[in-house]
Every structure is written in structure tokens, then in C-alpha cells.
Amino acid sequence: MDIVRAIPEMRAWSRRRKAVGETVALVPTMGYFHQGHLALMQAARRHARRVVVSLFVNPAQFGPAEDLERYPSDHDRDRRMAAAAGVDCLFVPAVDAMYPEGHQTRIDVRELSLGLCGAARPGHFQGVATVVAKLFNIVQPDTALFGQKDFQQLQVIRRMAVDLDFPVEIVGHPTVREPDGLAMSSRNTYLDARERGTAQCLFEALELARRLCASGERSCGRIALAVERFLLSRPGVRIGYIFLGDPGRLIPVREVTGPTLLALAVWIGGTRLIDNVLLEPGPAGH
């Protein structure tokens, strides 16, 4: 596995592969790999001849009161895991290379960034869109893979790629979960043993909503209320948002009449976790 740190070297690496007709898939990450990351790397191999994984904790997507300084990091461990997963190139740029002095440009995918996580994290999706656009320009991938756990992020990136004419196929990969259903996330390491037990309530809340839909419940208001009551019955839980809406436009809907996104942001102690599911309408019964 090649380890590349300089932007010109990364561009040259991709050019060499493309010159001999090889395709390139990119998996953008902030490191501290878990099985979810590895699943993306393995899926990338099915989409392209060569797999590039970027490892960059992007300061532009963290707010001033967020966890940039304590975000988990272990580059040696990540390097070993990426190599074992068959990654061809690990791109590890420095912050001052990605954002040199005088950097001013930000990409704003407006409507899709407004609600859900965007409402509580102003500027977050500008930072996400900007760094992903830079990675697309540097790596020049044919395909890029992103986890569906960060559903709003996936939709923002899809919209940006269309709007800015990036010749990149955006692939969403299903959420990878722990045996008890908790979505895998680097931030799960912040949870102590008690909080870790509580955290499975996110998946349980999604399953509750799925069962309600399957039994014929169509009202988003009633589903949201049931989910809220369930979550608040757990100790130490605070709700950031409960969203039910159109999965493409990320706007609220009143009834589940087709595939409907249920997305949650929940605080377990001091850790903010997100998860989501696509609900399908069952037989009308309410």
C-alpha cells in the first residue's frame, strides 16, 4: 500500500493509474477505522480497480464548541487496517496543505444543509462539501463511497457532485451495525459502559417506528411522538431532533405514503449520536 501525503504526489498517483486504463474509487474518512470503514473499503474494490482512502480530520466541519481536539486518532493502527483491507493508497494530507494561508472558498449546498444536523451545526456541511470537493479534484476518482448513517451528508455530496459537474459516481453504503444494532461510529469510543448500554436505544427507536409503519400507522406526528416517548424513557438521553420526511429533498412530510426518512440525533451523556432508517408504508390501518 502506498502512503501519500503531498497533494501533487496524490494527483500524480491517480494520473498514472488512469493512464493505463485503471479506475479509481475513493473512500473519504477522518480515520480511527472501524468495521464500517472497512466495509466501505471492501465495497470500493467492487467498483474500481484501485482504492484510495483519504485520512483527514477536517477542521472546517467542526464548530468552535465541538470535539475537534479530542476526535480519536491512531494513524499507525489505521495504516495497518487499511493495508489488511487491500487498499492501494492511503492519502494523509496535512491541514496546512488542504487549507493553506489565505484559503477563503467554501461550498454551500443550501437547502439540503438547513435542517437536521445542519440546524444545530451551522457551517458543518459547508466544511464537508468543501473538503470533499477538494478531494475529488485531487484524487480524480471515478467512484466515491459514503456511509448511509450520515444520510444528510450523503445527500449534500450527491447534490454538490451534480451541481458542480463532478464526473464521480456517488455510492451510498448501508449502515454497518454492532450486534445490538448500534451504528458503528468513531464517536462510540466516547461512551462509557453505562452509556454504551443506553445507546442501543437509537436502533430500538428506529425499529419501533418500523413496526408502527408495518402495522399500518401512516401519521408522521404519531410516529415521532412514539419515538420521542421511547427515547426519553431511557436515562441520560436528550433528543437533538426527530425528523420524518422526504429522503431526497430532506423536507418534512405529514404521512408515510412512500419511502420516508426517519433520522435521529440523540445525546447520550456528552456524546451526540445519529442514526436513520427508511420507513415503508404498511397496510392502512389508522
PDB file of C-alpha atoms in Angstrom:
ATOM      1  CA  MET A   1       0.000   0.000   0.000  1.00  0.00           C
ATOM      2  CA  ASP A   2       1.284   3.438  -0.936  1.00  0.00           C
ATOM      3  CA  ILE A   3       1.119   6.221   1.646  1.00  0.00           C
ATOM      4  CA  VAL A   4       0.886   9.656   0.056  1.00  0.00           C
ATOM      5  CA  ARG A   5       0.989  12.945   1.948  1.00  0.00           C
ATOM      6  CA  ALA A   6       1.563  15.637  -0.669  1.00  0.00           C
ATOM      7  CA  ILE A   7      -1.234  16.830  -2.954  1.00  0.00           C
ATOM      8  CA  PRO A   8       0.903  16.868  -6.156  1.00  0.00           C
ATOM      9  CA  GLU A   9       2.047  13.323  -5.403  1.00  0.00           C
ATOM     10  CA  MET A  10      -1.566  12.174  -4.962  1.00  0.00           C
ATOM     11  CA  ARG A  11      -2.558  13.728  -8.291  1.00  0.00           C
ATOM     12  CA  ALA A  12       0.396  12.044  -9.995  1.00  0.00           C
ATOM     13  CA  TRP A  13      -0.524   8.674  -8.426  1.00  0.00           C
ATOM     14  CA  SER A  14      -4.044   8.848  -9.864  1.00  0.00           C
ATOM     15  CA  ARG A  15      -2.834  10.046 -13.262  1.00  0.00           C
ATOM     16  CA  ARG A  16      -0.515   7.045 -13.549  1.00  0.00           C
ATOM     17  CA  ARG A  17      -3.368   4.630 -12.822  1.00  0.00           C
ATOM     18  CA  LYS A  18      -5.725   6.268 -15.241  1.00  0.00           C
ATOM     19  CA  ALA A  19      -3.064   6.386 -17.947  1.00  0.00           C
ATOM     20  CA  VAL A  20      -3.081   2.581 -18.052  1.00  0.00           C
ATOM     21  CA  GLY A  21      -6.885   2.390 -18.050  1.00  0.00           C
ATOM     22  CA  GLU A  22      -7.437   1.650 -14.366  1.00  0.00           C
ATOM     23  CA  THR A  23     -10.427   3.061 -12.488  1.00  0.00           C
ATOM     24  CA  VAL A  24     -10.116   4.654  -9.052  1.00  0.00           C
ATOM     25  CA  ALA A  25     -12.530   4.576  -6.106  1.00  0.00           C
ATOM     26  CA  LEU A  26     -12.217   6.991  -3.188  1.00  0.00           C
ATOM     27  CA  VAL A  27     -13.322   6.412   0.404  1.00  0.00           C
ATOM     28  CA  PRO A  28     -13.071   9.730   2.303  1.00  0.00           C
ATOM     29  CA  THR A  29     -12.585   9.256   6.070  1.00  0.00           C
ATOM     30  CA  MET A  30     -11.471  11.061   9.205  1.00  0.00           C
ATOM     31  CA  GLY A  31      -9.671   7.944  10.392  1.00  0.00           C
ATOM     32  CA  TYR A  32      -9.890   5.824  13.536  1.00  0.00           C
ATOM     33  CA  PHE A  33     -11.180   2.989  11.401  1.00  0.00           C
ATOM     34  CA  HIS A  34     -13.879   0.543  12.458  1.00  0.00           C
ATOM     35  CA  GLN A  35     -15.763  -2.179  10.612  1.00  0.00           C
ATOM     36  CA  GLY A  36     -17.963   0.413   8.900  1.00  0.00           C
ATOM     37  CA  HIS A  37     -14.914   1.979   7.267  1.00  0.00           C
ATOM     38  CA  LEU A  38     -13.589  -1.443   6.286  1.00  0.00           C
ATOM     39  CA  ALA A  39     -16.930  -2.317   4.683  1.00  0.00           C
ATOM     40  CA  LEU A  40     -16.650   0.835   2.551  1.00  0.00           C
ATOM     41  CA  MET A  41     -13.112  -0.112   1.521  1.00  0.00           C
ATOM     42  CA  GLN A  42     -14.209  -3.630   0.557  1.00  0.00           C
ATOM     43  CA  ALA A  43     -17.183  -2.275  -1.386  1.00  0.00           C
ATOM     44  CA  ALA A  44     -14.901   0.186  -3.178  1.00  0.00           C
ATOM     45  CA  ARG A  45     -12.949  -2.750  -4.587  1.00  0.00           C
ATOM     46  CA  ARG A  46     -16.118  -3.927  -6.315  1.00  0.00           C
ATOM     47  CA  HIS A  47     -16.479  -0.552  -8.039  1.00  0.00           C
ATOM     48  CA  ALA A  48     -12.941   0.132  -9.244  1.00  0.00           C
ATOM     49  CA  ARG A  49      -9.552  -1.420  -9.941  1.00  0.00           C
ATOM     50  CA  ARG A  50      -7.752   0.820  -7.446  1.00  0.00           C
ATOM     51  CA  VAL A  51      -8.911   2.011  -3.998  1.00  0.00           C
ATOM     52  CA  VAL A  52      -7.772   5.254  -2.394  1.00  0.00           C
ATOM     53  CA  VAL A  53      -8.671   6.040   1.224  1.00  0.00           C
ATOM     54  CA  SER A  54      -8.201   9.579   2.446  1.00  0.00           C
ATOM     55  CA  LEU A  55      -7.469  10.108   6.135  1.00  0.00           C
ATOM     56  CA  PHE A  56      -8.013  13.712   7.124  1.00  0.00           C
ATOM     57  CA  VAL A  57      -9.695  15.143  10.225  1.00  0.00           C
ATOM     58  CA  ASN A  58     -11.292  18.130   8.561  1.00  0.00           C
ATOM     59  CA  PRO A  59     -11.263  21.192  10.847  1.00  0.00           C
ATOM     60  CA  ALA A  60     -13.658  23.073   8.552  1.00  0.00           C
ATOM     61  CA  GLN A  61     -16.588  20.855   9.551  1.00  0.00           C
ATOM     62  CA  PHE A  62     -16.179  21.275  13.313  1.00  0.00           C
ATOM     63  CA  GLY A  63     -17.824  24.120  15.207  1.00  0.00           C
ATOM     64  CA  PRO A  64     -15.940  26.060  17.917  1.00  0.00           C
ATOM     65  CA  ALA A  65     -17.539  24.058  20.758  1.00  0.00           C
ATOM     66  CA  GLU A  66     -17.240  20.650  19.064  1.00  0.00           C
ATOM     67  CA  ASP A  67     -14.792  17.786  19.522  1.00  0.00           C
ATOM     68  CA  LEU A  68     -12.020  18.538  17.013  1.00  0.00           C
ATOM     69  CA  GLU A  69      -9.270  18.437  19.637  1.00  0.00           C
ATOM     70  CA  ARG A  70     -10.382  15.115  21.117  1.00  0.00           C
ATOM     71  CA  TYR A  71     -11.520  13.360  17.943  1.00  0.00           C
ATOM     72  CA  PRO A  72      -9.989   9.853  18.180  1.00  0.00           C
ATOM     73  CA  SER A  73      -6.840   9.273  16.136  1.00  0.00           C
ATOM     74  CA  ASP A  74      -4.370   6.413  15.649  1.00  0.00           C
ATOM     75  CA  HIS A  75      -2.669   6.652  12.266  1.00  0.00           C
ATOM     76  CA  ASP A  76      -0.449   3.596  12.759  1.00  0.00           C
ATOM     77  CA  ARG A  77      -3.486   1.439  13.541  1.00  0.00           C
ATOM     78  CA  ASP A  78      -5.367   2.917  10.586  1.00  0.00           C
ATOM     79  CA  ARG A  79      -2.463   2.234   8.260  1.00  0.00           C
ATOM     80  CA  ARG A  80      -2.336  -1.436   9.288  1.00  0.00           C
ATOM     81  CA  MET A  81      -6.105  -1.862   8.924  1.00  0.00           C
ATOM     82  CA  ALA A  82      -6.194  -0.193   5.505  1.00  0.00           C
ATOM     83  CA  ALA A  83      -3.328  -2.354   4.252  1.00  0.00           C
ATOM     84  CA  ALA A  84      -5.042  -5.507   5.530  1.00  0.00           C
ATOM     85  CA  ALA A  85      -8.227  -4.441   3.717  1.00  0.00           C
ATOM     86  CA  GLY A  86      -6.342  -4.295   0.421  1.00  0.00           C
ATOM     87  CA  VAL A  87      -6.322  -0.514  -0.002  1.00  0.00           C
ATOM     88  CA  ASP A  88      -3.928   0.614  -2.732  1.00  0.00           C
ATOM     89  CA  CYS A  89      -3.236   4.134  -1.479  1.00  0.00           C
ATOM     90  CA  LEU A  90      -3.708   5.945   1.832  1.00  0.00           C
ATOM     91  CA  PHE A  91      -3.808   9.718   1.308  1.00  0.00           C
ATOM     92  CA  VAL A  92      -2.891  11.575   4.513  1.00  0.00           C
ATOM     93  CA  PRO A  93      -2.626  15.305   3.761  1.00  0.00           C
ATOM     94  CA  ALA A  94      -1.665  17.939   6.331  1.00  0.00           C
ATOM     95  CA  VAL A  95      -4.123  20.626   7.391  1.00  0.00           C
ATOM     96  CA  ASP A  96      -1.925  23.433   6.030  1.00  0.00           C
ATOM     97  CA  ALA A  97      -1.773  21.648   2.667  1.00  0.00           C
ATOM     98  CA  MET A  98      -5.553  21.354   2.402  1.00  0.00           C
ATOM     99  CA  TYR A  99      -6.188  24.841   3.808  1.00  0.00           C
ATOM    100  CA  PRO A 100      -3.127  26.966   3.093  1.00  0.00           C
ATOM    101  CA  GLU A 101      -2.857  30.505   4.387  1.00  0.00           C
ATOM    102  CA  GLY A 102      -5.360  32.735   2.617  1.00  0.00           C
ATOM    103  CA  HIS A 103      -7.879  29.970   1.890  1.00  0.00           C
ATOM    104  CA  GLN A 104     -11.330  31.593   1.600  1.00  0.00           C
ATOM    105  CA  THR A 105     -13.595  29.416  -0.547  1.00  0.00           C
ATOM    106  CA  ARG A 106     -16.488  27.416   0.904  1.00  0.00           C
ATOM    107  CA  ILE A 107     -19.143  25.394  -0.922  1.00  0.00           C
ATOM    108  CA  ASP A 108     -22.700  25.889   0.288  1.00  0.00           C
ATOM    109  CA  VAL A 109     -25.319  23.296  -0.691  1.00  0.00           C
ATOM    110  CA  ARG A 110     -28.080  25.471   0.655  1.00  0.00           C
ATOM    111  CA  GLU A 111     -31.453  23.809   1.120  1.00  0.00           C
ATOM    112  CA  LEU A 112     -30.160  20.329   1.924  1.00  0.00           C
ATOM    113  CA  SER A 113     -27.870  21.763   4.622  1.00  0.00           C
ATOM    114  CA  LEU A 114     -30.504  23.735   6.510  1.00  0.00           C
ATOM    115  CA  GLY A 115     -32.323  21.166   8.649  1.00  0.00           C
ATOM    116  CA  LEU A 116     -31.429  18.055  10.663  1.00  0.00           C
ATOM    117  CA  CYS A 117     -27.757  18.241  11.676  1.00  0.00           C
ATOM    118  CA  GLY A 118     -27.303  21.486   9.761  1.00  0.00           C
ATOM    119  CA  ALA A 119     -29.686  23.343  12.073  1.00  0.00           C
ATOM    120  CA  ALA A 120     -27.585  22.591  15.158  1.00  0.00           C
ATOM    121  CA  ARG A 121     -24.189  22.688  13.429  1.00  0.00           C
ATOM    122  CA  PRO A 122     -24.026  25.867  11.333  1.00  0.00           C
ATOM    123  CA  GLY A 123     -21.253  25.713   8.760  1.00  0.00           C
ATOM    124  CA  HIS A 124     -20.767  21.960   9.190  1.00  0.00           C
ATOM    125  CA  PHE A 125     -21.950  20.979   5.731  1.00  0.00           C
ATOM    126  CA  GLN A 126     -20.051  23.825   4.116  1.00  0.00           C
ATOM    127  CA  GLY A 127     -16.947  22.238   5.612  1.00  0.00           C
ATOM    128  CA  VAL A 128     -17.983  18.777   4.435  1.00  0.00           C
ATOM    129  CA  ALA A 129     -18.812  19.868   0.891  1.00  0.00           C
ATOM    130  CA  THR A 130     -15.624  21.914   0.609  1.00  0.00           C
ATOM    131  CA  VAL A 131     -13.264  19.160   1.713  1.00  0.00           C
ATOM    132  CA  VAL A 132     -14.998  16.511  -0.425  1.00  0.00           C
ATOM    133  CA  ALA A 133     -14.810  18.798  -3.474  1.00  0.00           C
ATOM    134  CA  LYS A 134     -11.098  19.274  -2.820  1.00  0.00           C
ATOM    135  CA  LEU A 135     -10.610  15.511  -2.512  1.00  0.00           C
ATOM    136  CA  PHE A 136     -12.468  14.955  -5.781  1.00  0.00           C
ATOM    137  CA  ASN A 137     -10.196  17.483  -7.516  1.00  0.00           C
ATOM    138  CA  ILE A 138      -7.039  15.980  -6.010  1.00  0.00           C
ATOM    139  CA  VAL A 139      -7.753  12.247  -6.343  1.00  0.00           C
ATOM    140  CA  GLN A 140      -9.897  12.420  -9.502  1.00  0.00           C
ATOM    141  CA  PRO A 141     -11.878   9.290  -8.582  1.00  0.00           C
ATOM    142  CA  ASP A 142     -14.369   7.577 -10.838  1.00  0.00           C
ATOM    143  CA  THR A 143     -16.426   6.498  -7.811  1.00  0.00           C
ATOM    144  CA  ALA A 144     -16.663   7.704  -4.204  1.00  0.00           C
ATOM    145  CA  LEU A 145     -18.297   5.779  -1.363  1.00  0.00           C
ATOM    146  CA  PHE A 146     -20.042   7.164   1.723  1.00  0.00           C
ATOM    147  CA  GLY A 147     -21.956   5.512   4.555  1.00  0.00           C
ATOM    148  CA  GLN A 148     -25.712   5.953   4.769  1.00  0.00           C
ATOM    149  CA  LYS A 149     -25.517   6.508   8.537  1.00  0.00           C
ATOM    150  CA  ASP A 150     -24.652  10.114   7.668  1.00  0.00           C
ATOM    151  CA  PHE A 151     -27.679  10.336   5.372  1.00  0.00           C
ATOM    152  CA  GLN A 152     -27.827  14.125   5.147  1.00  0.00           C
ATOM    153  CA  GLN A 153     -24.119  14.251   4.332  1.00  0.00           C
ATOM    154  CA  LEU A 154     -24.658  11.705   1.553  1.00  0.00           C
ATOM    155  CA  GLN A 155     -27.457  13.787   0.037  1.00  0.00           C
ATOM    156  CA  VAL A 156     -25.411  17.000   0.286  1.00  0.00           C
ATOM    157  CA  ILE A 157     -22.498  15.358  -1.527  1.00  0.00           C
ATOM    158  CA  ARG A 158     -24.756  13.893  -4.210  1.00  0.00           C
ATOM    159  CA  ARG A 159     -26.266  17.319  -4.863  1.00  0.00           C
ATOM    160  CA  MET A 160     -22.861  19.005  -4.931  1.00  0.00           C
ATOM    161  CA  ALA A 161     -21.493  16.443  -7.405  1.00  0.00           C
ATOM    162  CA  VAL A 162     -24.442  17.069  -9.750  1.00  0.00           C
ATOM    163  CA  ASP A 163     -24.421  20.848  -9.376  1.00  0.00           C
ATOM    164  CA  LEU A 164     -20.664  21.215  -9.923  1.00  0.00           C
ATOM    165  CA  ASP A 165     -20.461  18.578 -12.695  1.00  0.00           C
ATOM    166  CA  PHE A 166     -18.024  16.278 -10.945  1.00  0.00           C
ATOM    167  CA  PRO A 167     -17.626  13.133 -13.095  1.00  0.00           C
ATOM    168  CA  VAL A 168     -17.846  10.954  -9.981  1.00  0.00           C
ATOM    169  CA  GLU A 169     -20.387   8.226  -9.224  1.00  0.00           C
ATOM    170  CA  ILE A 170     -21.549   8.668  -5.607  1.00  0.00           C
ATOM    171  CA  VAL A 171     -22.329   5.361  -3.911  1.00  0.00           C
ATOM    172  CA  GLY A 172     -24.142   5.111  -0.576  1.00  0.00           C
ATOM    173  CA  HIS A 173     -23.304   2.076   1.542  1.00  0.00           C
ATOM    174  CA  PRO A 174     -25.745   0.624   4.105  1.00  0.00           C
ATOM    175  CA  THR A 175     -25.078   1.422   7.756  1.00  0.00           C
ATOM    176  CA  VAL A 176     -22.840  -1.128   9.467  1.00  0.00           C
ATOM    177  CA  ARG A 177     -24.006  -2.003  12.982  1.00  0.00           C
ATOM    178  CA  GLU A 178     -22.804  -3.602  16.180  1.00  0.00           C
ATOM    179  CA  PRO A 179     -24.531  -6.875  17.195  1.00  0.00           C
ATOM    180  CA  ASP A 180     -27.025  -4.904  19.339  1.00  0.00           C
ATOM    181  CA  GLY A 181     -27.863  -2.570  16.439  1.00  0.00           C
ATOM    182  CA  LEU A 182     -25.820   0.499  17.387  1.00  0.00           C
ATOM    183  CA  ALA A 183     -24.498   2.152  14.228  1.00  0.00           C
ATOM    184  CA  MET A 184     -20.718   1.987  14.109  1.00  0.00           C
ATOM    185  CA  SER A 185     -19.072   5.365  14.645  1.00  0.00           C
ATOM    186  CA  SER A 186     -15.678   6.601  15.780  1.00  0.00           C
ATOM    187  CA  ARG A 187     -17.514   8.675  18.398  1.00  0.00           C
ATOM    188  CA  ASN A 188     -18.828   5.500  20.057  1.00  0.00           C
ATOM    189  CA  THR A 189     -15.440   5.410  21.809  1.00  0.00           C
ATOM    190  CA  TYR A 190     -16.572   8.397  23.889  1.00  0.00           C
ATOM    191  CA  LEU A 191     -19.263   6.288  25.606  1.00  0.00           C
ATOM    192  CA  ASP A 192     -18.615   4.714  28.979  1.00  0.00           C
ATOM    193  CA  ALA A 193     -20.031   1.261  29.741  1.00  0.00           C
ATOM    194  CA  ARG A 194     -23.361   2.553  31.068  1.00  0.00           C
ATOM    195  CA  GLU A 195     -23.801   5.000  28.184  1.00  0.00           C
ATOM    196  CA  ARG A 196     -22.908   2.278  25.693  1.00  0.00           C
ATOM    197  CA  GLY A 197     -25.765   0.173  27.004  1.00  0.00           C
ATOM    198  CA  THR A 198     -28.143   3.120  26.720  1.00  0.00           C
ATOM    199  CA  ALA A 199     -27.005   3.975  23.187  1.00  0.00           C
ATOM    200  CA  GLN A 200     -28.713   0.984  21.631  1.00  0.00           C
ATOM    201  CA  CYS A 201     -31.969   2.899  22.181  1.00  0.00           C
ATOM    202  CA  LEU A 202     -31.390   4.701  18.856  1.00  0.00           C
ATOM    203  CA  PHE A 203     -31.681   1.459  16.907  1.00  0.00           C
ATOM    204  CA  GLU A 204     -34.564   0.306  19.095  1.00  0.00           C
ATOM    205  CA  ALA A 205     -36.404   3.574  18.364  1.00  0.00           C
ATOM    206  CA  LEU A 206     -35.932   3.056  14.631  1.00  0.00           C
ATOM    207  CA  GLU A 207     -37.251  -0.483  14.943  1.00  0.00           C
ATOM    208  CA  LEU A 208     -40.257   0.792  16.908  1.00  0.00           C
ATOM    209  CA  ALA A 209     -41.059   3.187  14.075  1.00  0.00           C
ATOM    210  CA  ARG A 210     -40.620   0.440  11.510  1.00  0.00           C
ATOM    211  CA  ARG A 211     -43.061  -1.784  13.393  1.00  0.00           C
ATOM    212  CA  LEU A 212     -45.600   1.033  13.635  1.00  0.00           C
ATOM    213  CA  CYS A 213     -45.444   1.569   9.880  1.00  0.00           C
ATOM    214  CA  ALA A 214     -45.696  -2.149   9.183  1.00  0.00           C
ATOM    215  CA  SER A 215     -48.843  -2.299  11.315  1.00  0.00           C
ATOM    216  CA  GLY A 216     -50.453   0.479   9.250  1.00  0.00           C
ATOM    217  CA  GLU A 217     -49.552   3.696  11.055  1.00  0.00           C
ATOM    218  CA  ARG A 218     -49.111   6.476   8.478  1.00  0.00           C
ATOM    219  CA  SER A 219     -49.071   9.639  10.631  1.00  0.00           C
ATOM    220  CA  CYS A 220     -45.576  11.089  10.971  1.00  0.00           C
ATOM    221  CA  GLY A 221     -46.729  13.037  14.011  1.00  0.00           C
ATOM    222  CA  ARG A 222     -47.831   9.899  15.855  1.00  0.00           C
ATOM    223  CA  ILE A 223     -44.684   8.019  14.857  1.00  0.00           C
ATOM    224  CA  ALA A 224     -42.485  10.897  16.039  1.00  0.00           C
ATOM    225  CA  LEU A 225     -44.367  11.083  19.350  1.00  0.00           C
ATOM    226  CA  ALA A 226     -43.937   7.339  19.948  1.00  0.00           C
ATOM    227  CA  VAL A 227     -40.223   7.581  19.160  1.00  0.00           C
ATOM    228  CA  GLU A 228     -39.824  10.614  21.426  1.00  0.00           C
ATOM    229  CA  ARG A 229     -41.561   8.918  24.363  1.00  0.00           C
ATOM    230  CA  PHE A 230     -39.463   5.797  23.905  1.00  0.00           C
ATOM    231  CA  LEU A 231     -36.154   7.694  23.801  1.00  0.00           C
ATOM    232  CA  LEU A 232     -36.966   9.898  26.787  1.00  0.00           C
ATOM    233  CA  SER A 233     -37.811   6.814  28.852  1.00  0.00           C
ATOM    234  CA  ARG A 234     -34.100   5.964  28.798  1.00  0.00           C
ATOM    235  CA  PRO A 235     -31.786   7.515  31.415  1.00  0.00           C
ATOM    236  CA  GLY A 236     -29.399  10.256  30.338  1.00  0.00           C
ATOM    237  CA  VAL A 237     -30.943  10.699  26.881  1.00  0.00           C
ATOM    238  CA  ARG A 238     -31.525  14.105  25.287  1.00  0.00           C
ATOM    239  CA  ILE A 239     -33.063  14.469  21.833  1.00  0.00           C
ATOM    240  CA  GLY A 240     -31.420  16.694  19.246  1.00  0.00           C
ATOM    241  CA  TYR A 241     -34.059  16.075  16.596  1.00  0.00           C
ATOM    242  CA  ILE A 242     -36.553  13.552  15.283  1.00  0.00           C
ATOM    243  CA  PHE A 243     -37.101  14.079  11.566  1.00  0.00           C
ATOM    244  CA  LEU A 244     -39.552  12.349   9.240  1.00  0.00           C
ATOM    245  CA  GLY A 245     -39.507  13.492   5.664  1.00  0.00           C
ATOM    246  CA  ASP A 246     -38.695  13.107   2.009  1.00  0.00           C
ATOM    247  CA  PRO A 247     -35.343  11.296   1.708  1.00  0.00           C
ATOM    248  CA  GLY A 248     -34.317  13.125  -1.459  1.00  0.00           C
ATOM    249  CA  ARG A 249     -35.236  16.713  -0.598  1.00  0.00           C
ATOM    250  CA  LEU A 250     -34.972  16.376   3.207  1.00  0.00           C
ATOM    251  CA  ILE A 251     -38.219  18.247   3.812  1.00  0.00           C
ATOM    252  CA  PRO A 252     -40.811  17.131   6.403  1.00  0.00           C
ATOM    253  CA  VAL A 253     -43.903  15.194   5.376  1.00  0.00           C
ATOM    254  CA  ARG A 254     -47.114  14.586   7.294  1.00  0.00           C
ATOM    255  CA  GLU A 255     -47.753  10.982   6.271  1.00  0.00           C
ATOM    256  CA  VAL A 256     -45.767   7.926   5.266  1.00  0.00           C
ATOM    257  CA  THR A 257     -47.103   7.349   1.762  1.00  0.00           C
ATOM    258  CA  GLY A 258     -43.834   6.154   0.228  1.00  0.00           C
ATOM    259  CA  PRO A 259     -40.227   5.681   1.364  1.00  0.00           C
ATOM    260  CA  THR A 260     -39.820   8.137   4.253  1.00  0.00           C
ATOM    261  CA  LEU A 261     -36.646   9.012   6.101  1.00  0.00           C
ATOM    262  CA  LEU A 262     -36.689   8.809   9.887  1.00  0.00           C
ATOM    263  CA  ALA A 263     -33.496  10.444  11.149  1.00  0.00           C
ATOM    264  CA  LEU A 264     -32.464  10.903  14.777  1.00  0.00           C
ATOM    265  CA  ALA A 265     -29.854  12.922  16.619  1.00  0.00           C
ATOM    266  CA  VAL A 266     -29.612  11.921  20.274  1.00  0.00           C
ATOM    267  CA  TRP A 267     -27.270  12.916  23.080  1.00  0.00           C
ATOM    268  CA  ILE A 268     -26.156  10.073  25.359  1.00  0.00           C
ATOM    269  CA  GLY A 269     -24.466  11.915  28.193  1.00  0.00           C
ATOM    270  CA  GLY A 270     -21.989  14.202  26.424  1.00  0.00           C
ATOM    271  CA  THR A 271     -21.891  12.258  23.142  1.00  0.00           C
ATOM    272  CA  ARG A 272     -24.042  13.122  20.143  1.00  0.00           C
ATOM    273  CA  LEU A 273     -25.067  10.119  18.012  1.00  0.00           C
ATOM    274  CA  ILE A 274     -27.078   9.959  14.789  1.00  0.00           C
ATOM    275  CA  ASP A 275     -28.935   7.182  13.007  1.00  0.00           C
ATOM    276  CA  ASN A 276     -31.680   6.748  10.429  1.00  0.00           C
ATOM    277  CA  VAL A 277     -33.944   4.338   8.633  1.00  0.00           C
ATOM    278  CA  LEU A 278     -36.132   4.455   5.540  1.00  0.00           C
ATOM    279  CA  LEU A 279     -39.698   3.663   6.534  1.00  0.00           C
ATOM    280  CA  GLU A 280     -42.059   1.958   4.095  1.00  0.00           C
ATOM    281  CA  PRO A 281     -45.856   2.281   4.423  1.00  0.00           C
ATOM    282  CA  GLY A 282     -47.706  -0.795   5.586  1.00  0.00           C
ATOM    283  CA  PRO A 283     -51.390  -1.533   5.015  1.00  0.00           C
ATOM    284  CA  ALA A 284     -53.503   1.477   6.017  1.00  0.00           C
ATOM    285  CA  GLY A 285     -54.982   0.873   9.429  1.00  0.00           C
ATOM    286  CA  HIS A 286     -55.276   4.251  11.112  1.00  0.00           C
TER     287      HIS A 286
END
